[in-house]
mmCIF file of C-alpha atoms and ligand atoms in Angstrom:
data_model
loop_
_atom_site.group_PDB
_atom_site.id
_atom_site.type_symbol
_atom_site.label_atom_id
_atom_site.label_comp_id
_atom_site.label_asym_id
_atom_site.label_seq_id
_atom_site.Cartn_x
_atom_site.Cartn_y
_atom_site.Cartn_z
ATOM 1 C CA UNK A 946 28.568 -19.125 8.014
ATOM 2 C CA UNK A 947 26.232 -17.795 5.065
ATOM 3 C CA UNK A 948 28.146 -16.887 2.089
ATOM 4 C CA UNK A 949 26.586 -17.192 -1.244
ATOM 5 C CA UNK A 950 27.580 -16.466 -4.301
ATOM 6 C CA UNK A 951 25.692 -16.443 -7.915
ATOM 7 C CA UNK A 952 28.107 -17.182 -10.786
ATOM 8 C CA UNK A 953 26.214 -16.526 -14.265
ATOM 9 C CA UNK A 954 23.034 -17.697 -13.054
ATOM 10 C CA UNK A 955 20.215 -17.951 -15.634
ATOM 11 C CA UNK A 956 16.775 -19.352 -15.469
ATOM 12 C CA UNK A 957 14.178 -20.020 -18.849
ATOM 13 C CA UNK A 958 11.189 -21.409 -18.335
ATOM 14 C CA UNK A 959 10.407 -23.769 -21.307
ATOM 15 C CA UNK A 960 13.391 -22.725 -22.755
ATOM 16 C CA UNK A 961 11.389 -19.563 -23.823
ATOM 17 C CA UNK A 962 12.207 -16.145 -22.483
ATOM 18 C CA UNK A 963 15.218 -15.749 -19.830
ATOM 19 C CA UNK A 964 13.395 -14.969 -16.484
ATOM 20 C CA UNK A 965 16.648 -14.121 -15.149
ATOM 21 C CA UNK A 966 19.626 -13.490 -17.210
ATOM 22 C CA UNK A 967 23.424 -14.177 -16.320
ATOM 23 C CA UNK A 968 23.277 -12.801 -12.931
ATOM 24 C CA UNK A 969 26.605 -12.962 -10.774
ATOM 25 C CA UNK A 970 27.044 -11.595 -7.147
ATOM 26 C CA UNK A 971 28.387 -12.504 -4.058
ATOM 27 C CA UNK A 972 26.247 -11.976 -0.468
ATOM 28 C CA UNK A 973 28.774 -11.948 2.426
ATOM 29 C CA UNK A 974 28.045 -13.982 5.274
ATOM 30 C CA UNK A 975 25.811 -12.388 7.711
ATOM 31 C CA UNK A 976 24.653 -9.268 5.316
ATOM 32 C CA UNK A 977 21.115 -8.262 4.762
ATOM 33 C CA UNK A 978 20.526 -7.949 1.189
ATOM 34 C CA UNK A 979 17.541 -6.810 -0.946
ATOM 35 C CA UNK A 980 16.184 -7.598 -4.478
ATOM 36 C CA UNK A 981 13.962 -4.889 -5.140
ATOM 37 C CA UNK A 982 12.303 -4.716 -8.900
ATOM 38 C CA UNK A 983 8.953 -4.268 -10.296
ATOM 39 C CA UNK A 984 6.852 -7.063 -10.507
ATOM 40 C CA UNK A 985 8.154 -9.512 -13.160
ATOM 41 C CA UNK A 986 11.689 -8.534 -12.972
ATOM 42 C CA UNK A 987 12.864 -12.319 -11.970
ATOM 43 C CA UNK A 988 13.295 -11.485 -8.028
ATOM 44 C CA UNK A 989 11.114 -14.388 -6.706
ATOM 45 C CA UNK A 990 12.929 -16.796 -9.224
ATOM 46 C CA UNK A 991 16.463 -15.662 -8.095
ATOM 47 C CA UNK A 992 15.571 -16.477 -4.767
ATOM 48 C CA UNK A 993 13.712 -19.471 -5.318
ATOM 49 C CA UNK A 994 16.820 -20.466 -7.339
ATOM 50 C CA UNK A 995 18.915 -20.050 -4.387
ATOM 51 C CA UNK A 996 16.555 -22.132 -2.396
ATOM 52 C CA UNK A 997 16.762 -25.262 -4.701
ATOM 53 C CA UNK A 998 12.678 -25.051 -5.024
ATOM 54 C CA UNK A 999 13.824 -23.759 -8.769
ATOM 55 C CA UNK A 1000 16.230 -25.485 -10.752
ATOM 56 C CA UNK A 1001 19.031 -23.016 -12.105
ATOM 57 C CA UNK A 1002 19.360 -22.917 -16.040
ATOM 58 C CA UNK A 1003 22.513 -22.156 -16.629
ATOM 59 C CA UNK A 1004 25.379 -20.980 -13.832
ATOM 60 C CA UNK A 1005 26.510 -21.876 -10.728
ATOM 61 C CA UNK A 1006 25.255 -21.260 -7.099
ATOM 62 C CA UNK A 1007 27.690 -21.734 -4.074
ATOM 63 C CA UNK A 1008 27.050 -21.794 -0.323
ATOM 64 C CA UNK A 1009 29.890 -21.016 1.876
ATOM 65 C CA UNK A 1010 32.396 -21.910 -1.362
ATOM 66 C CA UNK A 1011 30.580 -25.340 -1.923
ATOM 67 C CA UNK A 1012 28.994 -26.050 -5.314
ATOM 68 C CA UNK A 1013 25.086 -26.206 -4.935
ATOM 69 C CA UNK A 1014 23.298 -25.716 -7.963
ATOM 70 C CA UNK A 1015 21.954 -28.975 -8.032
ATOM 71 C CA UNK A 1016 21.691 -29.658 -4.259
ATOM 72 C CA UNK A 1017 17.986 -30.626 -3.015
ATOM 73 C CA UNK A 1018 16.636 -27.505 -0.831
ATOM 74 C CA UNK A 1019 17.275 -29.562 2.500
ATOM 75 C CA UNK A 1020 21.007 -30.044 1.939
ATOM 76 C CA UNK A 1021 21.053 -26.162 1.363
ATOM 77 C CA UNK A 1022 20.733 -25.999 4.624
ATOM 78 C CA UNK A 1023 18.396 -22.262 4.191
ATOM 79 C CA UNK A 1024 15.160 -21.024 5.787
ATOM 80 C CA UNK A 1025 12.296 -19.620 3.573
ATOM 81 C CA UNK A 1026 9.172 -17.547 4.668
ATOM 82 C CA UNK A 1027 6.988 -16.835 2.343
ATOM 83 C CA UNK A 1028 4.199 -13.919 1.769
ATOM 84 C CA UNK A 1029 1.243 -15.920 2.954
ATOM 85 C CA UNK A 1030 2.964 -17.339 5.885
ATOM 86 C CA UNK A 1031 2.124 -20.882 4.862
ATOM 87 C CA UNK A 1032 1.748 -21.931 8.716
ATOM 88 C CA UNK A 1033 0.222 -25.270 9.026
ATOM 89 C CA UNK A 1034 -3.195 -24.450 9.784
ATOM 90 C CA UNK A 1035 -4.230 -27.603 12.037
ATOM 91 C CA UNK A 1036 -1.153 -27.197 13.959
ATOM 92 C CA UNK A 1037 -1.059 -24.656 17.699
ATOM 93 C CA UNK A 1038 1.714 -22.042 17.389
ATOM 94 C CA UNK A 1039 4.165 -24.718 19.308
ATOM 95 C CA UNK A 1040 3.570 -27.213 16.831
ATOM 96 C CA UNK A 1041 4.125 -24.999 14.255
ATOM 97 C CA UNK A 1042 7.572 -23.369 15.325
ATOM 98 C CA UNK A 1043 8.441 -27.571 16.303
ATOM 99 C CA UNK A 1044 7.781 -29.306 12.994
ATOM 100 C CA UNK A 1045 11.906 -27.937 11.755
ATOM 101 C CA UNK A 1046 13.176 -28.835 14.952
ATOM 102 C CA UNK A 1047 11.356 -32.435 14.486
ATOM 103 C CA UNK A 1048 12.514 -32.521 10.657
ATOM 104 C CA UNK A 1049 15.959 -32.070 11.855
ATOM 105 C CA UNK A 1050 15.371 -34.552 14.359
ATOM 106 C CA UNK A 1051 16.465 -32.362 17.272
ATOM 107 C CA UNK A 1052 16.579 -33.832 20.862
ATOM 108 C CA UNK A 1053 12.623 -32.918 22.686
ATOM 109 C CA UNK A 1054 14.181 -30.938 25.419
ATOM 110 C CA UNK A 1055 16.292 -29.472 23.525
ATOM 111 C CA UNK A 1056 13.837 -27.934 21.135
ATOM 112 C CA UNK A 1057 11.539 -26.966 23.795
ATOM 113 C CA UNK A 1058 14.030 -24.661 24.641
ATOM 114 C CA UNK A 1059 14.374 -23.291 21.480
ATOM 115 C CA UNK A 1060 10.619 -22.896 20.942
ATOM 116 C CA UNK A 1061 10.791 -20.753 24.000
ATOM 117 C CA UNK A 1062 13.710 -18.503 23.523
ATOM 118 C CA UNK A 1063 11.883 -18.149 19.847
ATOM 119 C CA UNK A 1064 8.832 -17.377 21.172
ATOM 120 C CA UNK A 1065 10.064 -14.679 23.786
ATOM 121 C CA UNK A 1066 12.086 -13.101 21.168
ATOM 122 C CA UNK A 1067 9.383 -12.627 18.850
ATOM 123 C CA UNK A 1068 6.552 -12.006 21.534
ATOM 124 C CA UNK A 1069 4.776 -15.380 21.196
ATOM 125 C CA UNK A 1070 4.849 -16.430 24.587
ATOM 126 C CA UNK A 1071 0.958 -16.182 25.398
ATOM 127 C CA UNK A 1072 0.084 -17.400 21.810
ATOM 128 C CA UNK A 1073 1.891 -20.611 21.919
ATOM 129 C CA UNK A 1074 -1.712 -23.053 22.395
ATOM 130 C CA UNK A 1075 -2.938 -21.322 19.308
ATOM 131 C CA UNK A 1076 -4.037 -21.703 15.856
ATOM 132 C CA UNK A 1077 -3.433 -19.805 13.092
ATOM 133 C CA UNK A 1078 -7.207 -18.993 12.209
ATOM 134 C CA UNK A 1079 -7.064 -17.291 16.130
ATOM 135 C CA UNK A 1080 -4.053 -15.000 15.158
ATOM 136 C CA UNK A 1081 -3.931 -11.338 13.563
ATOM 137 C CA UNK A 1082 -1.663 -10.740 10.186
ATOM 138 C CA UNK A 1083 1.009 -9.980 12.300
ATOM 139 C CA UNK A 1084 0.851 -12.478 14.382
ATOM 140 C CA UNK A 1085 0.714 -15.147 11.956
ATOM 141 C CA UNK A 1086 4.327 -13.313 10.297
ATOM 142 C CA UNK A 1087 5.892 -13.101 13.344
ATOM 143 C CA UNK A 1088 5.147 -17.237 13.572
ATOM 144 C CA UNK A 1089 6.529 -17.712 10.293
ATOM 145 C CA UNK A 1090 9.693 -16.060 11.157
ATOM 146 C CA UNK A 1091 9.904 -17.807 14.438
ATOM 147 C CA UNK A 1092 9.711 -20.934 12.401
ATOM 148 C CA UNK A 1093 12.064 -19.414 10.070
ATOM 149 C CA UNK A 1094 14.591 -19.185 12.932
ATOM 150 C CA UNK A 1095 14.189 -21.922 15.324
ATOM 151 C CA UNK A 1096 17.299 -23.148 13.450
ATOM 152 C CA UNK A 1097 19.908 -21.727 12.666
ATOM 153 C CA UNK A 1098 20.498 -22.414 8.776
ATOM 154 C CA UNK A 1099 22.875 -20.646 7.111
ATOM 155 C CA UNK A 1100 20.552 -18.149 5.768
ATOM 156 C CA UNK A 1101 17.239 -16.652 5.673
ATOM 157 C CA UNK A 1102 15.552 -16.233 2.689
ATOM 158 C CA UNK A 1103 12.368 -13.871 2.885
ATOM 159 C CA UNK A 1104 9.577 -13.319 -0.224
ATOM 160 C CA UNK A 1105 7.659 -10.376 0.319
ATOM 161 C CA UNK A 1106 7.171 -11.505 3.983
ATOM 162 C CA UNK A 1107 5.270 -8.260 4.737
ATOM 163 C CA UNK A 1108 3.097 -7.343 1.864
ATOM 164 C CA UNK A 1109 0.215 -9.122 3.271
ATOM 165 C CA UNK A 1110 0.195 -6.974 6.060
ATOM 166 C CA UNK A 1111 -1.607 -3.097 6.561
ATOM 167 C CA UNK A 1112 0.529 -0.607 6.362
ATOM 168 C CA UNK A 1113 1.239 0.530 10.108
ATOM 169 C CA UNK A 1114 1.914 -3.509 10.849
ATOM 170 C CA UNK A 1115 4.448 -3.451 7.882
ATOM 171 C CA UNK A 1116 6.471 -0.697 9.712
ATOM 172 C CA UNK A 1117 6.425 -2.469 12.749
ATOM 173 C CA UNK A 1118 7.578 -5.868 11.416
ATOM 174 C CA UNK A 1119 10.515 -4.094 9.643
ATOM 175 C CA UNK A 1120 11.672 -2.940 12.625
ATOM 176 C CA UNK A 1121 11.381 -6.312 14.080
ATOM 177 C CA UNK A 1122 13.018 -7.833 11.193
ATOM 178 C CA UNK A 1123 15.946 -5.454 11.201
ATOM 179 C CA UNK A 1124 16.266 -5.833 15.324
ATOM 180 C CA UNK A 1125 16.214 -9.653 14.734
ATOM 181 C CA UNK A 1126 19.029 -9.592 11.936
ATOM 182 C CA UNK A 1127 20.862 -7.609 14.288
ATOM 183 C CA UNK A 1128 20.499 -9.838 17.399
ATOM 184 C CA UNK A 1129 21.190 -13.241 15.406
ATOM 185 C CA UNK A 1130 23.683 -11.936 12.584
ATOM 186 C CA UNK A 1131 22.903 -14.276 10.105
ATOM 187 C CA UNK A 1132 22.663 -13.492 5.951
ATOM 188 C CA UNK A 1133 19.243 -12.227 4.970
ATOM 189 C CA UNK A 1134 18.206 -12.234 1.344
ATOM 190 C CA UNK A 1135 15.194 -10.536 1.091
ATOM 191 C CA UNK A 1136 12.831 -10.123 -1.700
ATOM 192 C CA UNK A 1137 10.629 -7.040 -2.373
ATOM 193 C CA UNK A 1138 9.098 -4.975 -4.737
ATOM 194 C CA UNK A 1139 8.833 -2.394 -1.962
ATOM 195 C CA UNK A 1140 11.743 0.550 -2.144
ATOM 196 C CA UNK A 1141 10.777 1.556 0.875
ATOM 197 C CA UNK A 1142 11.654 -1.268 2.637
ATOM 198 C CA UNK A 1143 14.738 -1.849 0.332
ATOM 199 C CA UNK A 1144 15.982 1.834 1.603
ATOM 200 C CA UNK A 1145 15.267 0.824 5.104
ATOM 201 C CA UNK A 1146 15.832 -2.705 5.219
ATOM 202 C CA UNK A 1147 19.383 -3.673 3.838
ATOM 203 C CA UNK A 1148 22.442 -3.598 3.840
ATOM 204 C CA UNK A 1149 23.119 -3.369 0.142
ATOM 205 C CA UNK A 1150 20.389 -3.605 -2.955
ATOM 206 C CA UNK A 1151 19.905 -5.564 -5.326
ATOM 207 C CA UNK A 1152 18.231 -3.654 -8.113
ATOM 208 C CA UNK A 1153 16.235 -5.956 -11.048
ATOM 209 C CA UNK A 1154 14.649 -5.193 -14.229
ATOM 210 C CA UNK A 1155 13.475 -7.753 -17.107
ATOM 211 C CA UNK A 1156 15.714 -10.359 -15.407
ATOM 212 C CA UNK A 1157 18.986 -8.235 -15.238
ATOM 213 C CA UNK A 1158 20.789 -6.609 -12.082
ATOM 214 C CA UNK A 1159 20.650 -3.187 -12.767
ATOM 215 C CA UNK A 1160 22.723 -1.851 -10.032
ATOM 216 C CA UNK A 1161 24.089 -3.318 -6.483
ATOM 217 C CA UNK A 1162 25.029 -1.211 -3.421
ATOM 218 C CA UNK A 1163 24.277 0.384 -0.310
ATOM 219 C CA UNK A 1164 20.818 2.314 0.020
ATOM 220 C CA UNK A 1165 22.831 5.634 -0.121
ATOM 221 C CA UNK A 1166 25.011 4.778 -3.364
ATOM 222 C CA UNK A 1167 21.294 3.494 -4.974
ATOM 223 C CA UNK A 1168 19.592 6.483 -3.801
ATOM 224 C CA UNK A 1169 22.344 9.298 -4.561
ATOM 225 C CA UNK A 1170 24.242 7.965 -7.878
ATOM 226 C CA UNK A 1171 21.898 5.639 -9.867
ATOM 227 C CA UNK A 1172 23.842 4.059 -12.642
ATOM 228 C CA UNK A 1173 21.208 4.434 -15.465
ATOM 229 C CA UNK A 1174 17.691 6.257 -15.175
ATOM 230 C CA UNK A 1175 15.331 3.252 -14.658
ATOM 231 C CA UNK A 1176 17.112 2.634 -11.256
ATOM 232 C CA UNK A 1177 17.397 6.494 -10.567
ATOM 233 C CA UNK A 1178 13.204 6.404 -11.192
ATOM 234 C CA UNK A 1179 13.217 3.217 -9.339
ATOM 235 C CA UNK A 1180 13.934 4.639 -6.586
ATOM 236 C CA UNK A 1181 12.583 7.521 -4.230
ATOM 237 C CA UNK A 1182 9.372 9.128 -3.635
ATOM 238 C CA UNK A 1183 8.213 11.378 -5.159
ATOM 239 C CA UNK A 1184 9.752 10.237 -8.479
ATOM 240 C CA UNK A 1185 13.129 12.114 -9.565
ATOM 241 C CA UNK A 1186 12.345 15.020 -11.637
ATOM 242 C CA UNK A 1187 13.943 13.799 -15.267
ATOM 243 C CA UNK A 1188 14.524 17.140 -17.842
ATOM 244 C CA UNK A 1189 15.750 16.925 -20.935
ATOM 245 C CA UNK A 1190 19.127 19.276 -21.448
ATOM 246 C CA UNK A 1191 22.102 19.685 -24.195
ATOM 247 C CA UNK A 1192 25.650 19.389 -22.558
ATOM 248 C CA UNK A 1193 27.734 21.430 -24.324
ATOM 249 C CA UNK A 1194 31.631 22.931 -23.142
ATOM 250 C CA UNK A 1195 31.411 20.784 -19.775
ATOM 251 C CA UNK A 1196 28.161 21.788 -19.190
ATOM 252 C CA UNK A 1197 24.477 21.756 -18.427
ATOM 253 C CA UNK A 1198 22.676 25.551 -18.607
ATOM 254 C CA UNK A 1199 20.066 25.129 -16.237
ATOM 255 C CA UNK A 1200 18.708 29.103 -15.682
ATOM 256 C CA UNK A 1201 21.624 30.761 -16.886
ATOM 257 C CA UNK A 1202 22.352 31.774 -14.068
ATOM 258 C CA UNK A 1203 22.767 27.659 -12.726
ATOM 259 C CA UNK A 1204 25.135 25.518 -14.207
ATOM 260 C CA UNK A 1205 25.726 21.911 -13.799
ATOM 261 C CA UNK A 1206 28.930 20.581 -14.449
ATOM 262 C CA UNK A 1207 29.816 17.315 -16.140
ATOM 263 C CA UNK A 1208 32.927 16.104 -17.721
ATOM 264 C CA UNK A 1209 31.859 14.169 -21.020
ATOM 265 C CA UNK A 1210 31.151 14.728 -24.622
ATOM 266 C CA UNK A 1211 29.002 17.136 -25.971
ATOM 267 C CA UNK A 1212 25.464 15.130 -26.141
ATOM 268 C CA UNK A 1213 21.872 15.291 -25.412
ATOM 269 C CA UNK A 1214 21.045 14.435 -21.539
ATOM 270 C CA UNK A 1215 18.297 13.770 -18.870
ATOM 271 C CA UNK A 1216 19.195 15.586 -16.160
ATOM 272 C CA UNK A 1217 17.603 13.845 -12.829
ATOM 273 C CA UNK A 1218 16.381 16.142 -9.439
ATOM 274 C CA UNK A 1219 15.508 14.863 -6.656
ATOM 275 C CA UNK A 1220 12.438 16.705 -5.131
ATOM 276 C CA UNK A 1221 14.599 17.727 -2.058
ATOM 277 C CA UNK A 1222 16.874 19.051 -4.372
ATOM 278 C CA UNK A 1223 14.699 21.817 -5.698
ATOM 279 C CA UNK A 1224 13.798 25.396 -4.594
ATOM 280 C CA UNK A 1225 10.826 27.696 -5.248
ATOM 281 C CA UNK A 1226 12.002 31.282 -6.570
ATOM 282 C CA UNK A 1227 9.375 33.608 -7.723
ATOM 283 C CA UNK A 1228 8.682 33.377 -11.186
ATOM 284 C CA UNK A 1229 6.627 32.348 -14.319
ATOM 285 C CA UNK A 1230 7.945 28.600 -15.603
ATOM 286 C CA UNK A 1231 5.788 26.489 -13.462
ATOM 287 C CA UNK A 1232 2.473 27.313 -12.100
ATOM 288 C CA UNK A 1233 1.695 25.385 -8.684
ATOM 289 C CA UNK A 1234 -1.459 22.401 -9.604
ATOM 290 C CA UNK A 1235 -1.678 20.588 -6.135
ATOM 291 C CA UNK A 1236 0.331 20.198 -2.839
ATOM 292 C CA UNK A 1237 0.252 17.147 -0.266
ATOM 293 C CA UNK A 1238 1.058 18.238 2.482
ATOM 294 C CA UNK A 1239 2.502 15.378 4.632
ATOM 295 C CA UNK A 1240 2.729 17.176 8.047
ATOM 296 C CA UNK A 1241 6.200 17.048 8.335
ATOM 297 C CA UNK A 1242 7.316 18.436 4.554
ATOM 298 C CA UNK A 1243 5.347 19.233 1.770
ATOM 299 C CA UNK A 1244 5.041 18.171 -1.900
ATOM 300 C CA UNK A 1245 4.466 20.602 -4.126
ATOM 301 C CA UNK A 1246 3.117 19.643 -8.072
ATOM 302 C CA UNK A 1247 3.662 22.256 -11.028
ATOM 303 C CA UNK A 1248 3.107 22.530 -14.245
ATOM 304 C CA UNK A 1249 5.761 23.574 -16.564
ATOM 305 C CA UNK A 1250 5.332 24.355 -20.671
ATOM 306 C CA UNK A 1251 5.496 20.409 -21.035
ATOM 307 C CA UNK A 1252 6.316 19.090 -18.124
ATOM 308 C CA UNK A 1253 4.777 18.355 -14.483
ATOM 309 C CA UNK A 1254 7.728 18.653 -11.343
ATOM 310 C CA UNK A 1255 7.576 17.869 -8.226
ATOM 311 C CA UNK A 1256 9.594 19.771 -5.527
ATOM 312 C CA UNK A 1257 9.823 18.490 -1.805
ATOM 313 C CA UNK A 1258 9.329 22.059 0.741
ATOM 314 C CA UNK A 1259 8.854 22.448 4.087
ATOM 315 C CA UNK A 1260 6.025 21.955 6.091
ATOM 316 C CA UNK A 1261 5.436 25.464 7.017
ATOM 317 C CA UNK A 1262 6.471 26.817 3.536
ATOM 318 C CA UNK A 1263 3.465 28.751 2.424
ATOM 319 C CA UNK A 1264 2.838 28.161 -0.997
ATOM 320 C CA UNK A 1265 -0.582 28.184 -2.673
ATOM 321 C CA UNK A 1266 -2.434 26.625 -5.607
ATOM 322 C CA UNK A 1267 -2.356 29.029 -8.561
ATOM 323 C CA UNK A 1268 1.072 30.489 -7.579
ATOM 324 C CA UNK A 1269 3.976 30.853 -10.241
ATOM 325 C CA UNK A 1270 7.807 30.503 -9.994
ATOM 326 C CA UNK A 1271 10.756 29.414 -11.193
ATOM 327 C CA UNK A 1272 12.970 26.275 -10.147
ATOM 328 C CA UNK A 1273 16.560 26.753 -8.383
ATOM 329 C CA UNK A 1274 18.414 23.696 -7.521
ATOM 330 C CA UNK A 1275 19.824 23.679 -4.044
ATOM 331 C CA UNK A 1276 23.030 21.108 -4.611
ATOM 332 C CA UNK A 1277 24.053 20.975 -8.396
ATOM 333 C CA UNK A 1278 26.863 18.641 -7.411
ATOM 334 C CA UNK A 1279 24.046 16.439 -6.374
ATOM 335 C CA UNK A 1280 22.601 16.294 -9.542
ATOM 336 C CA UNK A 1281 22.189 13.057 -11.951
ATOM 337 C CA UNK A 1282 23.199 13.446 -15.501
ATOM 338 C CA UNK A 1283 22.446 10.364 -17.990
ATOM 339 C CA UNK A 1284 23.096 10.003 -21.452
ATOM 340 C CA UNK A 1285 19.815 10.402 -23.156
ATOM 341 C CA UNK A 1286 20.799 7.842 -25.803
ATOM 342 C CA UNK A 1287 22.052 5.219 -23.529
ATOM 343 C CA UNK A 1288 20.569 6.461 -20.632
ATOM 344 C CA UNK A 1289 23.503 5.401 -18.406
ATOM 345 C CA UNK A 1290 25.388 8.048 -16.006
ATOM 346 C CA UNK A 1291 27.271 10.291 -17.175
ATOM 347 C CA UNK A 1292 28.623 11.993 -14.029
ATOM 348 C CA UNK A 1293 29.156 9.772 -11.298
HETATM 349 P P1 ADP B 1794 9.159 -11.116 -9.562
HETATM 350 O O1 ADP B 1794 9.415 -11.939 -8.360
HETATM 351 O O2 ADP B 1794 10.216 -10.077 -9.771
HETATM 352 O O3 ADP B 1794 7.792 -10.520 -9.597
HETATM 353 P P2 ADP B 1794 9.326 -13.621 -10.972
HETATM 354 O O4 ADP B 1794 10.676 -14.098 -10.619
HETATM 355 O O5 ADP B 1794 8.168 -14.216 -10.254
HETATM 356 O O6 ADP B 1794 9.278 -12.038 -10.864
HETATM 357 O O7 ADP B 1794 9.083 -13.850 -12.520
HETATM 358 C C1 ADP B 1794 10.044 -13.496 -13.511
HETATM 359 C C2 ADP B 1794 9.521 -13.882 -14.893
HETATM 360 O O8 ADP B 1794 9.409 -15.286 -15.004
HETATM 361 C C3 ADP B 1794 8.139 -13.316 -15.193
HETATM 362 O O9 ADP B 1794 8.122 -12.920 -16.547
HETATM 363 C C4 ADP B 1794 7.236 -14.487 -14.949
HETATM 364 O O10 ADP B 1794 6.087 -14.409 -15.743
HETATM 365 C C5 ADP B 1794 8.106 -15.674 -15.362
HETATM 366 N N1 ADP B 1794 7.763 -16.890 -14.622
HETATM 367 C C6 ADP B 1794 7.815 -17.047 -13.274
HETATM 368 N N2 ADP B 1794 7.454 -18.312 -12.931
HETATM 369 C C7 ADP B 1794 7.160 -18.965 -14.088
HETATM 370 C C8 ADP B 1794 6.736 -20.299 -14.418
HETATM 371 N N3 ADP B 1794 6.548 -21.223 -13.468
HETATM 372 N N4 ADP B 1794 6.558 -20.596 -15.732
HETATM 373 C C9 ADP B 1794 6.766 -19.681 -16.692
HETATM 374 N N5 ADP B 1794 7.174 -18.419 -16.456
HETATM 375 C C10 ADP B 1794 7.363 -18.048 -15.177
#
């Protein structure tokens, strides 16, 4: 079992600033969850809260419905791996996926088992007589998460476990990680500043800003109905397309001939597009500055009076530098629409 739950959990360092600020949530038992934020936001502290290697402030923490706020990190009864790996570096791979099982004072036998089940799941088997300094990047993760997992603690806790790693290796190693939550089903709280990974990754996200959940839920409810516009520009790439709009009678005017509907006040809004979400149509608002083209779609940057867009095309859309038109959206109902006082939703 891996339950945990945060009730009101705060954290001040020197009784200064709030580093994290009355944060409550509860991770079911055997979920993969994310805390994705920008750097600063009070992700690693959350986590290190929950591992007992920070104290908690104020609030309460509870695994599986006990009371652990003030529990020492080895009664919590959690695995950590870290960015850097922090493998002992005078120790072979063996040694190094042993030293829990020794900790724990698990039978010899018994643990040589493990350390071979471990190391076959993980691909190890051949680097076992190793030392770290003799292992790539990837390697050296896929040790820490062996040693990560040679028990079976309640739950894994993970800090940025890839960003040390080149790009192609950090695709791989989510895949691994996602195949190995699968096989062993055991809670995952994962900590990145990475929405890629967050999209990919989880089963439900955590976002953070200056300390403070901004939103929780599923990559799709994150992705398609933001609940205020820093988690809506947060999230995806390229960046939602923000444009400032009156709703008046019900309604956004987007063309004229394009409305967007929305069932609130009269007030000024952002209105949010997704780069998907828009179509070329000849014209003369925005004038075509540069295009990436990605192989298998194609980002196209314009200019408008006093604004830059991005619109997400095809790949074999032909489209040139220079060119002029006008911006259609494909799916108005897919359209976010935030208050551009508050900046909180105003249609979903
Ligand atoms: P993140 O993991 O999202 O990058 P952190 O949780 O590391 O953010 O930090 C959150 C805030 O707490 C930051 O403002 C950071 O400067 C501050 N902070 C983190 N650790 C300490 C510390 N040991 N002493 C003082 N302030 C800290």
């Amino acid at each position: 079992m891996g339950k945990i739950i945060l009730e009101n959990i705060s954290k001040t360092y020197n009784d200064e600033h709030y580093a994290v600020k009355d944060i409550s949530l509860t991770i079911e038992d055997g979920e993969f969850i994310i805390f994705v934020g920008p750097s600063g936001c009070g992700k690693s502290t959350t986590l290190r809260m929950i591992a007992g290697l920070e104290s908690i402030s104020e609030g309460k923490l509870y695994i599986d419905d006990q009371e652990m706020s003030k529990a020492s990190p080895k009664d919590r009864d959690l695995s950590m791996v870290f960015q850097d790996f922090a493998l002992y570096p005078n120790m072979t791979v063996y040694k190094n996926l042993q030293y829990p099982l020794k900790m724990h004072k698990v039978d010899k036998d018994e643990a040589d088992q493990t350390i071979h089940r471990v190391a076959s799941l993980l691909g190890l088997d051949s680097l076992l007589d190793r030392k770290p300094s003799q292992l790539s990047g990837g390697q050296k993760q896929r040790v820490a998460l062996g040693r990560a997992i040679v028990r079976q603690p309640k739950a894994f806790l993970m800090d940025e476990p890839l960003s040390n790693l080149d790009a192609k290796l950090r695709v791989d190693m989510r895949y691994e990680i996602s195949q190995l939550h699968q096989t062993l089903d055991t809670t995952v709280v994962y900590v990145t500043h990475d929405q890629t990974e967050a999209m990919t990754m989880g089963d439900r996200i955590v976002v953070m800003n200056h300390g403070n959940i901004q939103q929780v839920g599923t990559p799709a409810e994150i992705y398609n109905r933001p609940q205020n516009l820093f988690v809506a520009e947060f999230i995806g790439t390229p960046k939602i397309n923000i444009f400032n709009k009156e709703l008046s009678n019900g309604q956004v005017d987007w063309s004229g001939q394009q409305h967007i509907l929305v069932d609130a006040e009269d007030q000024e809004v952002l209105v949010g597009v997704r780069p998907e979400n828009l179509k070329l149509r000849p014209g003369k608002s925005y004038t075509v500055k540069m295009i990436e083209n990605l192989g298998s779609e194609q980002h196209i940057f314009l200019d408008g009076e006093d604004k830059q867009v991005v619109a997400q095309v095809a790949y074999d859309d032909d489209i040139q530098i220079g060119e002029q038109y006008e911006l259609t959206i494909i799916k108005p109902e897919r359209v976010n629409v935030f208050s551009a006082e508050s900046q909180e939703s105003i249609n979903f």
